[in-house]
Amino acid sequence: MSATTGMDALTHAIESYTSLQAHFMSQSVSLQAIEIIAANLRGAVFDGQRYAYRENMMQGSYLAGLGLAMAGVGAVHALAYPLGAMFDIPHGMANAVMLPYVLEYNYPGNIQNFCEIALAMNEADSDLSDRELASCAAMAVFELSEDLGIPQTLRELHIPKEAIPQMAEAAIKVTRPLMNNPRPVSVETARELYERAYEGERKE
């Protein structure tokens, strides 16, 4: 399995889990997908000859697809679409690069859900407050992405910085995913997220 395919599946799982349209049935499969993908994606990429990793990733990807079908996706997809439309960035790569930056923005929208994501990705520390643990979801995705060799910035994808305002205007028109997002996204928010992703600027 390629790194970007696996990160695309993780994006589907996380966004469907945190979607405002999520419900008890969708969240159960989405959270299971997050846990399975987080535990197996490195192995599937680096030791793909081991059948168990690939089998588990097939299961995780399938569950992520079920969650997506029931609850939809969010701002990561809205921000990823202009990267594909304007610069031919593959969808999985666009999702993978934007995912952790959007998670940094989104986690205050539902602290409990993001705590569950962090725990599913094996980020557990009894000394952390709920807010601190929730913020670890983005950190876990950054670490996974780095381990897999995913580009960490839009600059690495050769996206021109001067295109950011146009990309933000395009992203804000992708209304269906944005309506599902756990925090409201304005054109100014989209521009800021693109700028952070361009510079590789992470929140402390």
PDB file of C-alpha atoms in Angstrom:
ATOM      1  CA  MET A   1       0.000   0.000   0.000  1.00  0.00           C
ATOM      2  CA  SER A   2       1.245   3.484  -0.797  1.00  0.00           C
ATOM      3  CA  ALA A   3       1.626   6.040   1.972  1.00  0.00           C
ATOM      4  CA  THR A   4      -0.781   8.469   0.334  1.00  0.00           C
ATOM      5  CA  THR A   5      -3.480   5.818  -0.117  1.00  0.00           C
ATOM      6  CA  GLY A   6      -3.272   4.972   3.567  1.00  0.00           C
ATOM      7  CA  MET A   7      -3.310   8.630   4.622  1.00  0.00           C
ATOM      8  CA  ASP A   8      -6.326   9.182   2.395  1.00  0.00           C
ATOM      9  CA  ALA A   9      -8.144   6.391   4.236  1.00  0.00           C
ATOM     10  CA  LEU A  10      -7.118   7.900   7.577  1.00  0.00           C
ATOM     11  CA  THR A  11      -8.506  11.246   6.442  1.00  0.00           C
ATOM     12  CA  HIS A  12     -11.824   9.591   5.606  1.00  0.00           C
ATOM     13  CA  ALA A  13     -11.907   7.922   9.015  1.00  0.00           C
ATOM     14  CA  ILE A  14     -11.053  11.045  11.016  1.00  0.00           C
ATOM     15  CA  GLU A  15     -13.293  13.410   9.089  1.00  0.00           C
ATOM     16  CA  SER A  16     -16.277  11.076   9.216  1.00  0.00           C
ATOM     17  CA  TYR A  17     -15.712  10.570  12.955  1.00  0.00           C
ATOM     18  CA  THR A  18     -15.672  14.319  13.655  1.00  0.00           C
ATOM     19  CA  SER A  19     -18.365  15.253  11.117  1.00  0.00           C
ATOM     20  CA  LEU A  20     -21.374  17.154  12.411  1.00  0.00           C
ATOM     21  CA  GLN A  21     -23.444  14.494  10.613  1.00  0.00           C
ATOM     22  CA  ALA A  22     -21.814  11.650  12.579  1.00  0.00           C
ATOM     23  CA  HIS A  23     -23.990   9.395  14.707  1.00  0.00           C
ATOM     24  CA  PHE A  24     -23.590   6.355  16.938  1.00  0.00           C
ATOM     25  CA  MET A  25     -23.369   3.894  14.050  1.00  0.00           C
ATOM     26  CA  SER A  26     -20.964   5.901  11.893  1.00  0.00           C
ATOM     27  CA  GLN A  27     -18.704   6.871  14.767  1.00  0.00           C
ATOM     28  CA  SER A  28     -18.220   3.310  15.915  1.00  0.00           C
ATOM     29  CA  VAL A  29     -16.848   2.215  12.530  1.00  0.00           C
ATOM     30  CA  SER A  30     -14.895   5.440  11.950  1.00  0.00           C
ATOM     31  CA  LEU A  31     -13.109   5.194  15.280  1.00  0.00           C
ATOM     32  CA  GLN A  32     -12.313   1.530  14.673  1.00  0.00           C
ATOM     33  CA  ALA A  33     -10.897   2.517  11.285  1.00  0.00           C
ATOM     34  CA  ILE A  34      -8.655   5.163  12.872  1.00  0.00           C
ATOM     35  CA  GLU A  35      -7.293   2.640  15.358  1.00  0.00           C
ATOM     36  CA  ILE A  36      -6.630  -0.024  12.723  1.00  0.00           C
ATOM     37  CA  ILE A  37      -5.000   2.348  10.243  1.00  0.00           C
ATOM     38  CA  ALA A  38      -2.821   4.010  12.871  1.00  0.00           C
ATOM     39  CA  ALA A  39      -1.578   0.609  14.048  1.00  0.00           C
ATOM     40  CA  ASN A  40      -0.898  -0.855  10.598  1.00  0.00           C
ATOM     41  CA  LEU A  41      -0.085   1.838   8.050  1.00  0.00           C
ATOM     42  CA  ARG A  42       3.631   2.068   8.829  1.00  0.00           C
ATOM     43  CA  GLY A  43       3.902  -1.705   8.556  1.00  0.00           C
ATOM     44  CA  ALA A  44       1.942  -1.834   5.315  1.00  0.00           C
ATOM     45  CA  VAL A  45       4.226   0.783   3.750  1.00  0.00           C
ATOM     46  CA  PHE A  46       7.580  -0.439   5.074  1.00  0.00           C
ATOM     47  CA  ASP A  47       6.929  -4.182   5.333  1.00  0.00           C
ATOM     48  CA  GLY A  48       4.250  -4.740   2.751  1.00  0.00           C
ATOM     49  CA  GLN A  49       5.254  -8.352   2.215  1.00  0.00           C
ATOM     50  CA  ARG A  50       3.736  -9.149   5.588  1.00  0.00           C
ATOM     51  CA  TYR A  51       0.187 -10.090   4.737  1.00  0.00           C
ATOM     52  CA  ALA A  52      -1.325  -9.131   8.107  1.00  0.00           C
ATOM     53  CA  TYR A  53      -0.526  -5.439   7.638  1.00  0.00           C
ATOM     54  CA  ARG A  54      -2.152  -5.344   4.228  1.00  0.00           C
ATOM     55  CA  GLU A  55      -5.170  -7.308   5.395  1.00  0.00           C
ATOM     56  CA  ASN A  56      -5.655  -4.967   8.342  1.00  0.00           C
ATOM     57  CA  MET A  57      -5.306  -1.908   6.111  1.00  0.00           C
ATOM     58  CA  MET A  58      -7.962  -3.298   3.780  1.00  0.00           C
ATOM     59  CA  GLN A  59     -10.266  -3.645   6.777  1.00  0.00           C
ATOM     60  CA  GLY A  60      -9.418  -0.157   8.061  1.00  0.00           C
ATOM     61  CA  SER A  61      -9.927   1.410   4.633  1.00  0.00           C
ATOM     62  CA  TYR A  62     -13.253  -0.365   4.228  1.00  0.00           C
ATOM     63  CA  LEU A  63     -14.485   0.818   7.621  1.00  0.00           C
ATOM     64  CA  ALA A  64     -13.335   4.352   6.838  1.00  0.00           C
ATOM     65  CA  GLY A  65     -15.369   4.192   3.637  1.00  0.00           C
ATOM     66  CA  LEU A  66     -18.436   3.085   5.569  1.00  0.00           C
ATOM     67  CA  GLY A  67     -18.014   5.994   7.977  1.00  0.00           C
ATOM     68  CA  LEU A  68     -17.601   8.393   5.075  1.00  0.00           C
ATOM     69  CA  ALA A  69     -20.733   7.081   3.379  1.00  0.00           C
ATOM     70  CA  MET A  70     -22.778   7.631   6.534  1.00  0.00           C
ATOM     71  CA  ALA A  71     -21.357  10.926   7.817  1.00  0.00           C
ATOM     72  CA  GLY A  72     -19.408  12.625   5.039  1.00  0.00           C
ATOM     73  CA  VAL A  73     -16.123  14.482   5.256  1.00  0.00           C
ATOM     74  CA  GLY A  74     -15.000  17.949   6.311  1.00  0.00           C
ATOM     75  CA  ALA A  75     -12.627  20.832   5.737  1.00  0.00           C
ATOM     76  CA  VAL A  76      -9.614  18.706   4.806  1.00  0.00           C
ATOM     77  CA  HIS A  77     -11.401  17.637   1.641  1.00  0.00           C
ATOM     78  CA  ALA A  78     -12.660  21.148   0.909  1.00  0.00           C
ATOM     79  CA  LEU A  79      -9.100  22.472   1.132  1.00  0.00           C
ATOM     80  CA  ALA A  80      -7.664  19.546  -0.825  1.00  0.00           C
ATOM     81  CA  TYR A  81      -9.903  19.933  -3.869  1.00  0.00           C
ATOM     82  CA  PRO A  82      -8.333  23.197  -5.151  1.00  0.00           C
ATOM     83  CA  LEU A  83      -4.875  21.603  -4.916  1.00  0.00           C
ATOM     84  CA  GLY A  84      -6.020  18.939  -7.340  1.00  0.00           C
ATOM     85  CA  ALA A  85      -8.059  21.199  -9.593  1.00  0.00           C
ATOM     86  CA  MET A  86      -5.459  23.960  -9.893  1.00  0.00           C
ATOM     87  CA  PHE A  87      -2.145  22.084  -9.574  1.00  0.00           C
ATOM     88  CA  ASP A  88      -2.904  18.410 -10.353  1.00  0.00           C
ATOM     89  CA  ILE A  89      -1.916  17.276  -6.865  1.00  0.00           C
ATOM     90  CA  PRO A  90      -3.272  13.724  -6.375  1.00  0.00           C
ATOM     91  CA  HIS A  91      -6.238  13.618  -4.016  1.00  0.00           C
ATOM     92  CA  GLY A  92      -4.584  11.350  -1.445  1.00  0.00           C
ATOM     93  CA  MET A  93      -1.485  13.550  -1.331  1.00  0.00           C
ATOM     94  CA  ALA A  94      -3.534  16.732  -0.955  1.00  0.00           C
ATOM     95  CA  ASN A  95      -5.501  15.198   1.927  1.00  0.00           C
ATOM     96  CA  ALA A  96      -2.352  13.890   3.586  1.00  0.00           C
ATOM     97  CA  VAL A  97      -0.611  17.263   3.555  1.00  0.00           C
ATOM     98  CA  MET A  98      -3.604  19.282   4.761  1.00  0.00           C
ATOM     99  CA  LEU A  99      -4.922  16.817   7.372  1.00  0.00           C
ATOM    100  CA  PRO A 100      -2.767  17.667  10.406  1.00  0.00           C
ATOM    101  CA  TYR A 101      -3.054  21.435   9.884  1.00  0.00           C
ATOM    102  CA  VAL A 102      -6.840  21.196   9.750  1.00  0.00           C
ATOM    103  CA  LEU A 103      -6.853  18.978  12.850  1.00  0.00           C
ATOM    104  CA  GLU A 104      -4.905  21.644  14.737  1.00  0.00           C
ATOM    105  CA  TYR A 105      -7.674  24.077  13.872  1.00  0.00           C
ATOM    106  CA  ASN A 106     -10.585  21.684  14.420  1.00  0.00           C
ATOM    107  CA  TYR A 107      -9.883  20.086  17.800  1.00  0.00           C
ATOM    108  CA  PRO A 108     -11.407  22.855  19.968  1.00  0.00           C
ATOM    109  CA  GLY A 109     -14.675  22.202  18.112  1.00  0.00           C
ATOM    110  CA  ASN A 110     -15.113  18.866  19.884  1.00  0.00           C
ATOM    111  CA  ILE A 111     -12.532  18.160  22.583  1.00  0.00           C
ATOM    112  CA  GLN A 112     -13.971  14.761  23.478  1.00  0.00           C
ATOM    113  CA  ASN A 113     -13.931  13.437  19.916  1.00  0.00           C
ATOM    114  CA  PHE A 114     -10.346  14.529  19.424  1.00  0.00           C
ATOM    115  CA  CYS A 115      -9.345  12.922  22.721  1.00  0.00           C
ATOM    116  CA  GLU A 116     -10.763   9.670  21.370  1.00  0.00           C
ATOM    117  CA  ILE A 117      -8.785  10.096  18.141  1.00  0.00           C
ATOM    118  CA  ALA A 118      -5.557  10.698  20.072  1.00  0.00           C
ATOM    119  CA  LEU A 119      -6.176   7.589  22.171  1.00  0.00           C
ATOM    120  CA  ALA A 120      -6.988   5.534  19.065  1.00  0.00           C
ATOM    121  CA  MET A 121      -3.640   6.631  17.633  1.00  0.00           C
ATOM    122  CA  ASN A 122      -1.869   5.552  20.828  1.00  0.00           C
ATOM    123  CA  GLU A 123      -1.297   9.062  22.196  1.00  0.00           C
ATOM    124  CA  ALA A 124      -2.019   8.526  25.876  1.00  0.00           C
ATOM    125  CA  ASP A 125      -0.659  10.421  28.860  1.00  0.00           C
ATOM    126  CA  SER A 126      -2.512  10.514  32.184  1.00  0.00           C
ATOM    127  CA  ASP A 127      -0.927  13.860  33.041  1.00  0.00           C
ATOM    128  CA  LEU A 128      -2.554  15.662  30.119  1.00  0.00           C
ATOM    129  CA  SER A 129      -5.733  17.690  30.370  1.00  0.00           C
ATOM    130  CA  ASP A 130      -8.518  16.830  27.933  1.00  0.00           C
ATOM    131  CA  ARG A 131      -7.623  19.840  25.795  1.00  0.00           C
ATOM    132  CA  GLU A 132      -3.961  18.855  25.700  1.00  0.00           C
ATOM    133  CA  LEU A 133      -4.820  15.263  24.812  1.00  0.00           C
ATOM    134  CA  ALA A 134      -7.179  16.465  22.060  1.00  0.00           C
ATOM    135  CA  SER A 135      -4.365  18.518  20.547  1.00  0.00           C
ATOM    136  CA  CYS A 136      -2.242  15.360  20.384  1.00  0.00           C
ATOM    137  CA  ALA A 137      -4.436  14.034  17.560  1.00  0.00           C
ATOM    138  CA  ALA A 138      -2.800  16.475  15.152  1.00  0.00           C
ATOM    139  CA  MET A 139       0.644  15.693  16.560  1.00  0.00           C
ATOM    140  CA  ALA A 140       0.082  11.960  16.004  1.00  0.00           C
ATOM    141  CA  VAL A 141      -0.866  12.613  12.381  1.00  0.00           C
ATOM    142  CA  PHE A 142       2.164  14.849  11.844  1.00  0.00           C
ATOM    143  CA  GLU A 143       4.412  12.092  13.214  1.00  0.00           C
ATOM    144  CA  LEU A 144       2.780   9.394  11.094  1.00  0.00           C
ATOM    145  CA  SER A 145       3.001  11.551   7.990  1.00  0.00           C
ATOM    146  CA  GLU A 146       6.672  12.333   8.602  1.00  0.00           C
ATOM    147  CA  ASP A 147       7.489   8.667   9.195  1.00  0.00           C
ATOM    148  CA  LEU A 148       5.884   7.760   5.871  1.00  0.00           C
ATOM    149  CA  GLY A 149       7.795  10.413   3.938  1.00  0.00           C
ATOM    150  CA  ILE A 150       4.755  12.530   3.112  1.00  0.00           C
ATOM    151  CA  PRO A 151       5.656  16.134   2.189  1.00  0.00           C
ATOM    152  CA  GLN A 152       4.991  18.365   5.183  1.00  0.00           C
ATOM    153  CA  THR A 153       4.341  21.640   3.385  1.00  0.00           C
ATOM    154  CA  LEU A 154       2.659  23.038   0.310  1.00  0.00           C
ATOM    155  CA  ARG A 155       6.010  24.537  -0.614  1.00  0.00           C
ATOM    156  CA  GLU A 156       7.362  20.999  -1.075  1.00  0.00           C
ATOM    157  CA  LEU A 157       4.529  20.397  -3.547  1.00  0.00           C
ATOM    158  CA  HIS A 158       5.651  23.499  -5.490  1.00  0.00           C
ATOM    159  CA  ILE A 159       2.406  25.347  -4.820  1.00  0.00           C
ATOM    160  CA  PRO A 160       3.024  29.072  -5.426  1.00  0.00           C
ATOM    161  CA  LYS A 161       2.332  31.117  -2.319  1.00  0.00           C
ATOM    162  CA  GLU A 162       0.619  33.813  -4.355  1.00  0.00           C
ATOM    163  CA  ALA A 163      -2.070  31.262  -5.296  1.00  0.00           C
ATOM    164  CA  ILE A 164      -3.270  30.934  -1.701  1.00  0.00           C
ATOM    165  CA  PRO A 165      -6.004  33.618  -1.898  1.00  0.00           C
ATOM    166  CA  GLN A 166      -7.436  32.009  -5.027  1.00  0.00           C
ATOM    167  CA  MET A 167      -7.285  28.560  -3.436  1.00  0.00           C
ATOM    168  CA  ALA A 168      -9.081  29.862  -0.340  1.00  0.00           C
ATOM    169  CA  GLU A 169     -11.846  31.368  -2.478  1.00  0.00           C
ATOM    170  CA  ALA A 170     -12.209  28.043  -4.298  1.00  0.00           C
ATOM    171  CA  ALA A 171     -12.199  25.966  -1.107  1.00  0.00           C
ATOM    172  CA  ILE A 172     -14.922  27.987   0.550  1.00  0.00           C
ATOM    173  CA  LYS A 173     -17.241  27.098  -2.338  1.00  0.00           C
ATOM    174  CA  VAL A 174     -16.976  23.385  -1.486  1.00  0.00           C
ATOM    175  CA  THR A 175     -19.899  23.823   0.858  1.00  0.00           C
ATOM    176  CA  ARG A 176     -21.049  20.276   1.608  1.00  0.00           C
ATOM    177  CA  PRO A 177     -17.855  19.144   3.396  1.00  0.00           C
ATOM    178  CA  LEU A 178     -17.521  22.511   5.136  1.00  0.00           C
ATOM    179  CA  MET A 179     -21.033  22.161   6.555  1.00  0.00           C
ATOM    180  CA  ASN A 180     -19.875  18.929   8.244  1.00  0.00           C
ATOM    181  CA  ASN A 181     -16.752  20.445   9.795  1.00  0.00           C
ATOM    182  CA  PRO A 182     -16.647  20.628  13.623  1.00  0.00           C
ATOM    183  CA  ARG A 183     -15.567  24.299  13.480  1.00  0.00           C
ATOM    184  CA  PRO A 184     -16.848  26.941  11.063  1.00  0.00           C
ATOM    185  CA  VAL A 185     -14.471  27.755   8.219  1.00  0.00           C
ATOM    186  CA  SER A 186     -14.435  31.185   6.568  1.00  0.00           C
ATOM    187  CA  VAL A 187     -12.392  32.277   3.585  1.00  0.00           C
ATOM    188  CA  GLU A 188     -10.003  33.912   6.066  1.00  0.00           C
ATOM    189  CA  THR A 189      -9.691  30.608   7.938  1.00  0.00           C
ATOM    190  CA  ALA A 190      -8.993  28.753   4.692  1.00  0.00           C
ATOM    191  CA  ARG A 191      -6.326  31.282   3.763  1.00  0.00           C
ATOM    192  CA  GLU A 192      -4.680  30.956   7.179  1.00  0.00           C
ATOM    193  CA  LEU A 193      -4.680  27.154   6.988  1.00  0.00           C
ATOM    194  CA  TYR A 194      -3.087  27.228   3.545  1.00  0.00           C
ATOM    195  CA  GLU A 195      -0.473  29.699   4.785  1.00  0.00           C
ATOM    196  CA  ARG A 196       0.368  27.496   7.759  1.00  0.00           C
ATOM    197  CA  ALA A 197       0.594  24.463   5.496  1.00  0.00           C
ATOM    198  CA  TYR A 198       2.793  26.386   3.073  1.00  0.00           C
ATOM    199  CA  GLU A 199       5.245  27.440   5.774  1.00  0.00           C
ATOM    200  CA  GLY A 200       5.017  24.251   7.830  1.00  0.00           C
ATOM    201  CA  GLU A 201       3.941  26.300  10.822  1.00  0.00           C
ATOM    202  CA  ARG A 202       2.717  24.121  13.649  1.00  0.00           C
ATOM    203  CA  LYS A 203       0.937  25.253  16.762  1.00  0.00           C
ATOM    204  CA  GLU A 204       2.775  24.777  20.030  1.00  0.00           C
TER     205      GLU A 204
END
